[in-house]
mmCIF file of C-alpha atoms in Angstrom:
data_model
loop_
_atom_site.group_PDB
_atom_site.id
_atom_site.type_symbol
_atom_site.label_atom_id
_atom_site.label_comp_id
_atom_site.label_asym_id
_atom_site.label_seq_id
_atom_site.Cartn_x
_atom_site.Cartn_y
_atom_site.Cartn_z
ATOM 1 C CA UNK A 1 -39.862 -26.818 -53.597
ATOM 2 C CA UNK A 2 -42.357 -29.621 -52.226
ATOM 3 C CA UNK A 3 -42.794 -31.562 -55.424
ATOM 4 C CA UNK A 4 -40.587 -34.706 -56.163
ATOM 5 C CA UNK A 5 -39.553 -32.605 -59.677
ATOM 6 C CA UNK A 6 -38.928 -28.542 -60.009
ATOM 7 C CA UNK A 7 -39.366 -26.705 -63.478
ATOM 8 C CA UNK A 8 -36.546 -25.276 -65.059
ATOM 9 C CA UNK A 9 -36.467 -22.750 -67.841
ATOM 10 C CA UNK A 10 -33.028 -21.927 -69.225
ATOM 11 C CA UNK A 11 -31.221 -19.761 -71.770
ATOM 12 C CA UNK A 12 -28.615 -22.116 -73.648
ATOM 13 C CA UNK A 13 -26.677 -20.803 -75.782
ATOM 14 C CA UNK A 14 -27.479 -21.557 -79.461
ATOM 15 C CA UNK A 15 -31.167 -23.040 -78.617
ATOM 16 C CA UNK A 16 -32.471 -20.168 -77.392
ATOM 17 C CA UNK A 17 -35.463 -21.260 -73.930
ATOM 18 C CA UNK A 18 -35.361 -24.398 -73.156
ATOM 19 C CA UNK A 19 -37.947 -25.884 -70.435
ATOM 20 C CA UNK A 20 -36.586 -28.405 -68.590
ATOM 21 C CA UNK A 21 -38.542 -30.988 -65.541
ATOM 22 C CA UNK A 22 -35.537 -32.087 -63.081
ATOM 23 C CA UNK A 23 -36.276 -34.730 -60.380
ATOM 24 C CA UNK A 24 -34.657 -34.228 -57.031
ATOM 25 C CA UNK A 25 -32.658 -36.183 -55.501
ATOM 26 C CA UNK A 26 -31.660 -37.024 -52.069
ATOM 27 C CA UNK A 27 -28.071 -36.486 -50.660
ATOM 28 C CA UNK A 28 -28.157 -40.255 -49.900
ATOM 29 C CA UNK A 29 -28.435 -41.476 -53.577
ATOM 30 C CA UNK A 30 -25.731 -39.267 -54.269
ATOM 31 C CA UNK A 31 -23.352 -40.799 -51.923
ATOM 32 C CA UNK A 32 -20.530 -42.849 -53.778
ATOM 33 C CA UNK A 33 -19.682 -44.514 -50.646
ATOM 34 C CA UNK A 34 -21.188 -46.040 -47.738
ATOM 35 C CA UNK A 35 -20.779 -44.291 -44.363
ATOM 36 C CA UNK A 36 -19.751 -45.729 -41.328
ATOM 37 C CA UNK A 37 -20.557 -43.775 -38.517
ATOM 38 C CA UNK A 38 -21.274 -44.525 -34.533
ATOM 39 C CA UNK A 39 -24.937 -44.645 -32.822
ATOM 40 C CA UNK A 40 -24.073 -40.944 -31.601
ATOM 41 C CA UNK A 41 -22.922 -39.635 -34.558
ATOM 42 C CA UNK A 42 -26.184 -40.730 -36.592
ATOM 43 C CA UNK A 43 -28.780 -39.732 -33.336
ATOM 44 C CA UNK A 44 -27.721 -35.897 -33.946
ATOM 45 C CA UNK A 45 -27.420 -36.066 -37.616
ATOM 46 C CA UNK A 46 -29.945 -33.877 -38.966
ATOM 47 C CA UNK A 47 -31.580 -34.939 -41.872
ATOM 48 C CA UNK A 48 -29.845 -34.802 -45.428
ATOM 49 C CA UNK A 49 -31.803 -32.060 -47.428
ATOM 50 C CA UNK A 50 -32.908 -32.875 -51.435
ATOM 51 C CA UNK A 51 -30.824 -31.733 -54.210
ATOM 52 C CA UNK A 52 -31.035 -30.982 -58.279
ATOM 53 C CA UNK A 53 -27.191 -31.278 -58.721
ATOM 54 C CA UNK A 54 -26.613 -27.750 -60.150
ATOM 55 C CA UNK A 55 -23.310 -25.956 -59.275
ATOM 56 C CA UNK A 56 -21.697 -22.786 -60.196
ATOM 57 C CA UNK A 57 -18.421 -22.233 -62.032
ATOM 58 C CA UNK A 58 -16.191 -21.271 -59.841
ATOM 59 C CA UNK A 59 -12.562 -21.411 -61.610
ATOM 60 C CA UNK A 60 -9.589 -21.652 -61.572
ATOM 61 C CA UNK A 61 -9.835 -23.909 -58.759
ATOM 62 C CA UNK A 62 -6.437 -23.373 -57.434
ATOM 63 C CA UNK A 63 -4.862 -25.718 -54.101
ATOM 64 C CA UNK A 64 -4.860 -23.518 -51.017
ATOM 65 C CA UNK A 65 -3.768 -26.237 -48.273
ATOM 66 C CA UNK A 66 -2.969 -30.361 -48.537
ATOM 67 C CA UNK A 67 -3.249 -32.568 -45.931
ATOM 68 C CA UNK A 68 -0.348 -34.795 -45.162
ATOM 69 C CA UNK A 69 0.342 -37.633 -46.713
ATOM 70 C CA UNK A 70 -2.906 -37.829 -48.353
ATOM 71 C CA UNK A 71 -3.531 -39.522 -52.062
ATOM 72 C CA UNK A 72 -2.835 -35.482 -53.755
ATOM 73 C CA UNK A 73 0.560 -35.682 -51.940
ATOM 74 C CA UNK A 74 1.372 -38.618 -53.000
ATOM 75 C CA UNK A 75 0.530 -37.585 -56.834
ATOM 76 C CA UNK A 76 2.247 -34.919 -56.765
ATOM 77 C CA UNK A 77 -0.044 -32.084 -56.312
ATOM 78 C CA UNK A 78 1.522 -29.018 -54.351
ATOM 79 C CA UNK A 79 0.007 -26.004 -52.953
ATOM 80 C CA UNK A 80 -0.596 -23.083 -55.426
ATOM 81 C CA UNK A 81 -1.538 -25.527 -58.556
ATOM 82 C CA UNK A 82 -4.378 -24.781 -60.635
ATOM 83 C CA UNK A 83 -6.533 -28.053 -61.428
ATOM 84 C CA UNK A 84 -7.675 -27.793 -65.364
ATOM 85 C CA UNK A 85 -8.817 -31.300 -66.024
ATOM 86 C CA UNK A 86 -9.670 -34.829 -64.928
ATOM 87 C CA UNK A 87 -9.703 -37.758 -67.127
ATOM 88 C CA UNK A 88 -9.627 -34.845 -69.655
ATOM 89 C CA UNK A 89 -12.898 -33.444 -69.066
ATOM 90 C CA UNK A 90 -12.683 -29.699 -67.959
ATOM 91 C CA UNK A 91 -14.057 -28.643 -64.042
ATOM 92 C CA UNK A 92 -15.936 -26.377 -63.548
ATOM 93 C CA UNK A 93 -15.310 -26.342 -59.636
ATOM 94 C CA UNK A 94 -13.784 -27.707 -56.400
ATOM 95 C CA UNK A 95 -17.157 -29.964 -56.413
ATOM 96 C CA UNK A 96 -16.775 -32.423 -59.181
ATOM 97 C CA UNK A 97 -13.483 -33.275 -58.201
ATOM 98 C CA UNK A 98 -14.409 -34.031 -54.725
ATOM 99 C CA UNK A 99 -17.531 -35.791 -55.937
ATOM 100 C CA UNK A 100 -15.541 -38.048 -58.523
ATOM 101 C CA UNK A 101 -13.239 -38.648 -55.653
ATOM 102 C CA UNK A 102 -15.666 -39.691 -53.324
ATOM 103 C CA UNK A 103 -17.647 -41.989 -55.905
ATOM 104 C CA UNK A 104 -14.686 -43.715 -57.211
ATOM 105 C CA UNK A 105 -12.196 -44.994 -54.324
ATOM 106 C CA UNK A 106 -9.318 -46.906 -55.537
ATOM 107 C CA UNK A 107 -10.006 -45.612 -58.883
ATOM 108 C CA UNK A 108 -6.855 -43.861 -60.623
ATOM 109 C CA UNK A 109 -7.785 -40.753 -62.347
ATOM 110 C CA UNK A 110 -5.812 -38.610 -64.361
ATOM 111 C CA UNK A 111 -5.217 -35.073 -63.075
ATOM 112 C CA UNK A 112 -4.095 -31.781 -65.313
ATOM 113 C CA UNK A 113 -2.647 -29.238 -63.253
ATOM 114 C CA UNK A 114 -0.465 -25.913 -64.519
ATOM 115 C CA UNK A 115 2.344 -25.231 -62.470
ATOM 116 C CA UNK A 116 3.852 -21.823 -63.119
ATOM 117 C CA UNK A 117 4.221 -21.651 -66.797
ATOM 118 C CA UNK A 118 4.167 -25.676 -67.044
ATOM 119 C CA UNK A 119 1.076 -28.405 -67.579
ATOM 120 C CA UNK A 120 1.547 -31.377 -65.917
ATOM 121 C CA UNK A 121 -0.480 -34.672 -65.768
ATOM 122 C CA UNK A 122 -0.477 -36.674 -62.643
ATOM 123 C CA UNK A 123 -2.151 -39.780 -61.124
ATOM 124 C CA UNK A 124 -3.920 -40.067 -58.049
ATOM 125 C CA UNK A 125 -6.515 -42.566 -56.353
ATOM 126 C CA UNK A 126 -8.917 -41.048 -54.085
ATOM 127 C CA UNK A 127 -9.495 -43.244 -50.314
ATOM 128 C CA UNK A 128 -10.947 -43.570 -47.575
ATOM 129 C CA UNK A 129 -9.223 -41.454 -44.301
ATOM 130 C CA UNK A 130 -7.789 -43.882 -41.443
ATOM 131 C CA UNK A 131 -9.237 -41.635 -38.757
ATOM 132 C CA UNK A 132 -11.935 -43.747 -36.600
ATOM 133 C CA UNK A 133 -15.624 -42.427 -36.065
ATOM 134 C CA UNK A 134 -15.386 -39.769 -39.204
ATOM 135 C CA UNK A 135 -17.867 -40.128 -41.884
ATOM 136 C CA UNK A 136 -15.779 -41.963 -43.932
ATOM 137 C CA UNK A 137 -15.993 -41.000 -47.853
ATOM 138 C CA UNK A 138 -13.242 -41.566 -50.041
ATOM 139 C CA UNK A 139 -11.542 -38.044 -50.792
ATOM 140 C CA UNK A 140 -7.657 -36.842 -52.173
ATOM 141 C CA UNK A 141 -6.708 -35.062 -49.414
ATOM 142 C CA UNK A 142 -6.926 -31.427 -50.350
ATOM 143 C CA UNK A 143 -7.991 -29.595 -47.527
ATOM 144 C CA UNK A 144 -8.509 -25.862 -48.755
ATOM 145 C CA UNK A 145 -8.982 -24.041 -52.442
ATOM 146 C CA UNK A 146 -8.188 -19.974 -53.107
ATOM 147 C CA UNK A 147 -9.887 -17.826 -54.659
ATOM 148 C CA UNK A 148 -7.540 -16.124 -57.931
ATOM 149 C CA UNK A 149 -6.107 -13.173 -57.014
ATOM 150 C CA UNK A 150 -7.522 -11.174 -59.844
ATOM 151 C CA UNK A 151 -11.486 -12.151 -58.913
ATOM 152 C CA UNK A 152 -13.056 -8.801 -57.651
ATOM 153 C CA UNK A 153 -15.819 -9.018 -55.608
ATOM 154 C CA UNK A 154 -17.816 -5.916 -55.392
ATOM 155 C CA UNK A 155 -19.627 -4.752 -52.014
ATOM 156 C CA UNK A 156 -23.807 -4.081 -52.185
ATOM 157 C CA UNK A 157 -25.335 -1.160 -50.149
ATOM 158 C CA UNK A 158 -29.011 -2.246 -49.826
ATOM 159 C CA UNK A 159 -31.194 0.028 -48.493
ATOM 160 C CA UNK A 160 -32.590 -0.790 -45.129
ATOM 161 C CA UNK A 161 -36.096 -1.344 -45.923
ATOM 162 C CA UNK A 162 -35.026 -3.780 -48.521
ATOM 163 C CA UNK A 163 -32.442 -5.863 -46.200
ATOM 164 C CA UNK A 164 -35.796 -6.087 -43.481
ATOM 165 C CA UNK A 165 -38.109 -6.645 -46.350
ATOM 166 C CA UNK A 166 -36.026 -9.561 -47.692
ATOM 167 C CA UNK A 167 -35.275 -10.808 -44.058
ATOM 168 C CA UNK A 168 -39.550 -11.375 -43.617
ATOM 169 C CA UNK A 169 -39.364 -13.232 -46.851
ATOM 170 C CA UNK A 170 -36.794 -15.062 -45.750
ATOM 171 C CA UNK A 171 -38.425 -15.917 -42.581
ATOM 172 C CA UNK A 172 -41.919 -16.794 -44.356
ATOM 173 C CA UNK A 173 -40.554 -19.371 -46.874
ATOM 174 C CA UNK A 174 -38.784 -20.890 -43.621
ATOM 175 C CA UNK A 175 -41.492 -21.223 -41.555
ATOM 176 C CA UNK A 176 -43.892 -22.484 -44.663
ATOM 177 C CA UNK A 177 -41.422 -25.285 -45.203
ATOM 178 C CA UNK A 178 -41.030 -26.323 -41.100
ATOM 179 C CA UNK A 179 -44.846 -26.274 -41.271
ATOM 180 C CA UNK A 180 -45.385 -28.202 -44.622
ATOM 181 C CA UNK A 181 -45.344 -32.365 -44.701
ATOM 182 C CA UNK A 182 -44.248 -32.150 -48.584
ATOM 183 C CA UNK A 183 -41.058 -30.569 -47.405
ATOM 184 C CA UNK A 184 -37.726 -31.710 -46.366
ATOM 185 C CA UNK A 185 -36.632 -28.783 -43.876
ATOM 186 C CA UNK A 186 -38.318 -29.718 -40.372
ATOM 187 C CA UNK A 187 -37.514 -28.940 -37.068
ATOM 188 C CA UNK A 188 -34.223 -30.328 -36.980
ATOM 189 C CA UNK A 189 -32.533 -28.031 -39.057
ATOM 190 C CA UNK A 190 -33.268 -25.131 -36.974
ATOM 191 C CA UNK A 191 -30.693 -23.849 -34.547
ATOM 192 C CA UNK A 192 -30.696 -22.547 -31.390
ATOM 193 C CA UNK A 193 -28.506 -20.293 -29.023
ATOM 194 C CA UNK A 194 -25.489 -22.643 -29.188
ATOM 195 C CA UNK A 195 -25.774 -22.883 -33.262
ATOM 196 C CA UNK A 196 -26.105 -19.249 -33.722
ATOM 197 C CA UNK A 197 -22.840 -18.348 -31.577
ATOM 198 C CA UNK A 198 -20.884 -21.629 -33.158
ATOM 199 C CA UNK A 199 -22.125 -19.269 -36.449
ATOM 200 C CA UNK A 200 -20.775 -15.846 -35.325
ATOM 201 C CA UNK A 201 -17.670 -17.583 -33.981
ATOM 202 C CA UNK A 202 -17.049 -19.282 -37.449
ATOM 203 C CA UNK A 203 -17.821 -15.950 -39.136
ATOM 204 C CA UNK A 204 -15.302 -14.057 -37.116
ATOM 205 C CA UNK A 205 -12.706 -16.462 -38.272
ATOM 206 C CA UNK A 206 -12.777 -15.582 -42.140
ATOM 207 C CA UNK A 207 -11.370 -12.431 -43.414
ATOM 208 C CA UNK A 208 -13.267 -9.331 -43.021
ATOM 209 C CA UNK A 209 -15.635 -11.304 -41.353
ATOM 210 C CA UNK A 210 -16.970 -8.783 -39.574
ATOM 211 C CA UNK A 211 -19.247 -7.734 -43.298
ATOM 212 C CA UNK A 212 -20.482 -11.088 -43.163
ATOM 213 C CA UNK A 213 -21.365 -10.636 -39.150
ATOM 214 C CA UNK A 214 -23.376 -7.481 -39.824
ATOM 215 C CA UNK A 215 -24.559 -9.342 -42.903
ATOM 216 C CA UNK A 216 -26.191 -12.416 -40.430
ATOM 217 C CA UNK A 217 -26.661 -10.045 -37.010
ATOM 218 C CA UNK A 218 -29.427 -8.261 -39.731
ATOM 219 C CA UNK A 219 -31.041 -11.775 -39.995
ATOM 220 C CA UNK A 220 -30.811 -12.630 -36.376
ATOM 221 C CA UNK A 221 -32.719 -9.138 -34.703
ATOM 222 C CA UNK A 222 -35.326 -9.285 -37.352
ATOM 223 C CA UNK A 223 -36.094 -13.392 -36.386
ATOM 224 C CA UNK A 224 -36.243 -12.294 -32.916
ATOM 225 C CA UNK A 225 -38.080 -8.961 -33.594
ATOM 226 C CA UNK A 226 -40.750 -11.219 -34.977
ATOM 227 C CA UNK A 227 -40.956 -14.159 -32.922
ATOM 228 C CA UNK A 228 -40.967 -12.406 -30.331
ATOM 229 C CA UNK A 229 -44.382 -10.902 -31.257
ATOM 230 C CA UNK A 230 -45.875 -14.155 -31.378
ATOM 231 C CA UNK A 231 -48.795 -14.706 -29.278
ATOM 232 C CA UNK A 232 -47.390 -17.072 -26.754
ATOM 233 C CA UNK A 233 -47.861 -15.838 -22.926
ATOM 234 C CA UNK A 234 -44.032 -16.089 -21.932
ATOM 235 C CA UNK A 235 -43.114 -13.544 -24.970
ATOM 236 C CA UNK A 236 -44.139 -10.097 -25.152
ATOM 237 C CA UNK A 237 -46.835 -10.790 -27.850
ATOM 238 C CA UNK A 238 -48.453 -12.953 -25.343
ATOM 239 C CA UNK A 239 -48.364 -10.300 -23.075
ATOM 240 C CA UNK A 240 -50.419 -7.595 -25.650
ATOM 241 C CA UNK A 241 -52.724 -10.523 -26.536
ATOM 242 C CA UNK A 242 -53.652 -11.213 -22.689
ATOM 243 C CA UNK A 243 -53.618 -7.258 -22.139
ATOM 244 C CA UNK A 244 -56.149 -6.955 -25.105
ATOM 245 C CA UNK A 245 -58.291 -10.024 -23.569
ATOM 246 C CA UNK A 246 -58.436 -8.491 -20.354
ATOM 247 C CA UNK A 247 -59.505 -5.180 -22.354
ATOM 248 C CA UNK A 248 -62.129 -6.202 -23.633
ATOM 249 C CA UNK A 249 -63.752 -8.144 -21.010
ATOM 250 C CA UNK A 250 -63.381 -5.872 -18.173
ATOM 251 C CA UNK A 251 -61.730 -8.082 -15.958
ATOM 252 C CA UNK A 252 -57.961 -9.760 -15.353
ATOM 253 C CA UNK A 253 -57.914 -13.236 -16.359
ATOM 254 C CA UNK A 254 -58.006 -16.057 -13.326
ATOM 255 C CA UNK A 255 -54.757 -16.714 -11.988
ATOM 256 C CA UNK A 256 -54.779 -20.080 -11.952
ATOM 257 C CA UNK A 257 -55.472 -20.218 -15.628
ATOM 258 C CA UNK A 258 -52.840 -17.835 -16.490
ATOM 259 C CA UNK A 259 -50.533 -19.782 -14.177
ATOM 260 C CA UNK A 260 -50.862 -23.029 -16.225
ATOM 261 C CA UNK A 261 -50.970 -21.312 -19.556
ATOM 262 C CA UNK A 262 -47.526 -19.423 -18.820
ATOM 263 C CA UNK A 263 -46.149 -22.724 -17.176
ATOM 264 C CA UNK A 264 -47.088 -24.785 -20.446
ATOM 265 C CA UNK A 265 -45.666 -22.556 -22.924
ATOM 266 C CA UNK A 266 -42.609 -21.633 -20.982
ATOM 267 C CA UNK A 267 -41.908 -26.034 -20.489
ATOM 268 C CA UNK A 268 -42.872 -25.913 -24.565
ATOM 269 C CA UNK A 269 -40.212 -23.362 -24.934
ATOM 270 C CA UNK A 270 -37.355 -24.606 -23.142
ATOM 271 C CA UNK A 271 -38.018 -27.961 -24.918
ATOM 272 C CA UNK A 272 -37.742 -26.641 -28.386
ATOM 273 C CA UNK A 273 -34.377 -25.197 -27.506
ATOM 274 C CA UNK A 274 -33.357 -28.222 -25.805
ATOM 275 C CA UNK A 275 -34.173 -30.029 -28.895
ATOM 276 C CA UNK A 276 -32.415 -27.699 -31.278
ATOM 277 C CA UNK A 277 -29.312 -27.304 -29.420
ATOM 278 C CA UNK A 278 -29.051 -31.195 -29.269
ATOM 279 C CA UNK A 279 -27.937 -31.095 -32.834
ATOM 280 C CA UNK A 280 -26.518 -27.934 -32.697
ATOM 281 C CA UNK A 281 -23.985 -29.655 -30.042
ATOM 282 C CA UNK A 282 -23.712 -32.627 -32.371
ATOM 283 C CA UNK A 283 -23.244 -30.577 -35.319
ATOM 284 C CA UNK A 284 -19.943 -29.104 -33.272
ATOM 285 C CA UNK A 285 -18.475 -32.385 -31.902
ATOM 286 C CA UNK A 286 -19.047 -33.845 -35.245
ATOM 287 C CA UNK A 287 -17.039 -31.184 -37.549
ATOM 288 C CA UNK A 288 -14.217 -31.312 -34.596
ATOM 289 C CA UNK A 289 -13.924 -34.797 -34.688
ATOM 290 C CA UNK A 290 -13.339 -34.702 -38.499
ATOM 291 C CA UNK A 291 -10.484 -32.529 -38.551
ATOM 292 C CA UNK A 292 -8.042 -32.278 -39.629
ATOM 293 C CA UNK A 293 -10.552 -33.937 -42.222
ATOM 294 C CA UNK A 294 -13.249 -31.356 -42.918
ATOM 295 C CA UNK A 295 -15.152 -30.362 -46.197
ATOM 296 C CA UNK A 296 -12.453 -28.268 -48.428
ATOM 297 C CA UNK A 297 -13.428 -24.674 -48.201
ATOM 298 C CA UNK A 298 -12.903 -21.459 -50.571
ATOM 299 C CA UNK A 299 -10.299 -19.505 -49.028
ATOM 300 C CA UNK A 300 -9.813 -15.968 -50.515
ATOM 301 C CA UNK A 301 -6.626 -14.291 -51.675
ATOM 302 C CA UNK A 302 -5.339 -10.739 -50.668
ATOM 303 C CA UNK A 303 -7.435 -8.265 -52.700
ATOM 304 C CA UNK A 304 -6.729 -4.744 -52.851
ATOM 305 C CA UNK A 305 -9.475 -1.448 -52.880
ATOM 306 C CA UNK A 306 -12.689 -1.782 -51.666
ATOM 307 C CA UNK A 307 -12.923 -5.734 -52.385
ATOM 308 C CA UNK A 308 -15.015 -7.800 -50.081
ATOM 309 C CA UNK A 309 -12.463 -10.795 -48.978
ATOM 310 C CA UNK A 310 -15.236 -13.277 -47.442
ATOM 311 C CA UNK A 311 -14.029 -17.136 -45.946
ATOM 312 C CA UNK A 312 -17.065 -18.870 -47.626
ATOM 313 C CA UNK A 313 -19.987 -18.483 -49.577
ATOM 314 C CA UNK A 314 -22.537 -16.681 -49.120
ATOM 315 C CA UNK A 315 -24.469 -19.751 -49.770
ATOM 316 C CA UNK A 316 -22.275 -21.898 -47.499
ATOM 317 C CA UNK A 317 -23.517 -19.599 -44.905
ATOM 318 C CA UNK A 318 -27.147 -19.684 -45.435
ATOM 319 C CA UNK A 319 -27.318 -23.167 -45.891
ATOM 320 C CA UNK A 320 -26.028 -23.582 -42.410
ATOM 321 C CA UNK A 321 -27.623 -20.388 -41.363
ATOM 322 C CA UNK A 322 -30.966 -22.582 -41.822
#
């Protein structure tokens, strides 16, 4: 959405519809603490993207992987406990404890856990990590969450025509957004060669990741299906459009002219992909540089049948797909 506030119309339960205005806000003024980060590391940043603060439920949010001697070690936390509660208000998901962490350093909170058949309560205070030229925003050290063994996740079959159809849709509410002043997505957010294979390299590396490869590769060829039509001379809809000028006057356009044209947009080409891959490479250098400190991550559990087992979100993916 362009507007500074997006309509909402809900179901809630004993009210019935409820119509609801909610004003966006930007990552920034979500931010709990302030970020320290070198003159590189903010010159490929791309720029933080608006958000209404809505997240799913995604429980039981269960400890795949600590990192050592971080603040959850320290409490007590061990891999395979189920968080329930903090400061005895129920979460709903990984998020709100990593966003309480991060907005409250030095802060000690109270954490509910069940351990096997037992229900502990522990005490931990989320900090900053001692690893120079991160982002540095306070967090408790738990690296990776599971998904619970008994979630089944149940693989669609969409026709073709529907995956291309939704693809162009896709691609239309995209480019409307690059091209609109009201919105936050610009240019930088795009991705080029080195972003997509950084992509299908990351893919790879979740389970079954192949689904989610054929998944994105369906995204990819219809993108370059279409801009490739474009009317610009180096691409081949620049060739029909000069082949259809030529057509109808009766003559081959002057060399010299098509020389320049073809020059111009090929230099305006290789620019634009310069550009994008600049932050691509910075988005890259950055994520390696924070690990072992990255963003915790769903990891799934061994499913049986015909279960999809996928390493992130479908969301995840087309946030960063964008």
């Amino acid at each position: 959405s362009e507007g500074e506030t997006i309509p909402f119309k809900v179901d809630r339960p004993g009210e019935g519809t409820v119509e609801l205005i909610v004003t966006k806000l930007r990552e920034e003024e979500t931010l709990g603490a302030e970020e320290k980060r070198s003159w590189w590391s903010k010159a490929v940043e791309r720029p933080r993207l608006r958000k209404v603060g809505i997240g799913p439920e995604a429980t039981p949010i269960i400890v795949a992987a600590l990192r050592e001697h971080g603040p959850a070690v320290e409490a007590g936390i061990e891999e395979g406990d189920e968080i329930l509660e903090l400061n005895g208000e129920k979460l709903y998901n990984s998020g709100m404890l990593d966003q309480y962490a991060s907005e409250n350093p030095g802060v000690p909170m109270t954490i509910s856990i069940r351990r096997g058949e037992e229900t502990l309560l522990l005490e931990a205070v989320s900090r900053m990590p001692e690893k120079p030229g991160t982002v540095e925003q306070a967090e408790l050290g738990i690296a990776q969450f599971r998904v619970d063994p008994s979630t089944e996740v149940l693989i669609e079959h969409p026709p073709v025509h529907l995956q291309i159809s939704k693809t162009l849709r896709t691609m239309a509410n995209t480019i409307g957004a690059v091209a609109s002043p009201r919105s936050d997505i610009g240019f930088r957010h795009l991705s080029g060669p080195v972003g997509i294979m950084d992509l299908y390299y990351r893919l790879f590396k979740s389970p079954d990741g192949w689904r989610l490869v054929l998944w994105f590769s369906v995204l990819l060829n219809v993108n370059l299906a279409v801009l490739n039509m474009l009317p610009l001379p180096v691409l081949d809809g620049g060739h029909i459009t000069m082949a259809l000028i030529e057509g109808a006057f009766r003559r081959p356009i002057n060399v010299r002219v098509l020389e320049f044209v073809q020059t111009a947009c090929a230099l305006l080409l290789i620019s634009f992909m310069l550009f994008v891959t600049f932050f691509d490479t910075g988005d890259i250098l950055r994520r390696n540089q924070r690990e072992p400190y990255r963003e915790p991550q769903f990891l799934p559990s061994e499913l049986g049948g015909d279960n999809v087992k996928v390493g992130c979100t479908p969301a995840a993916i087309v946030r960063e797909a964008v």
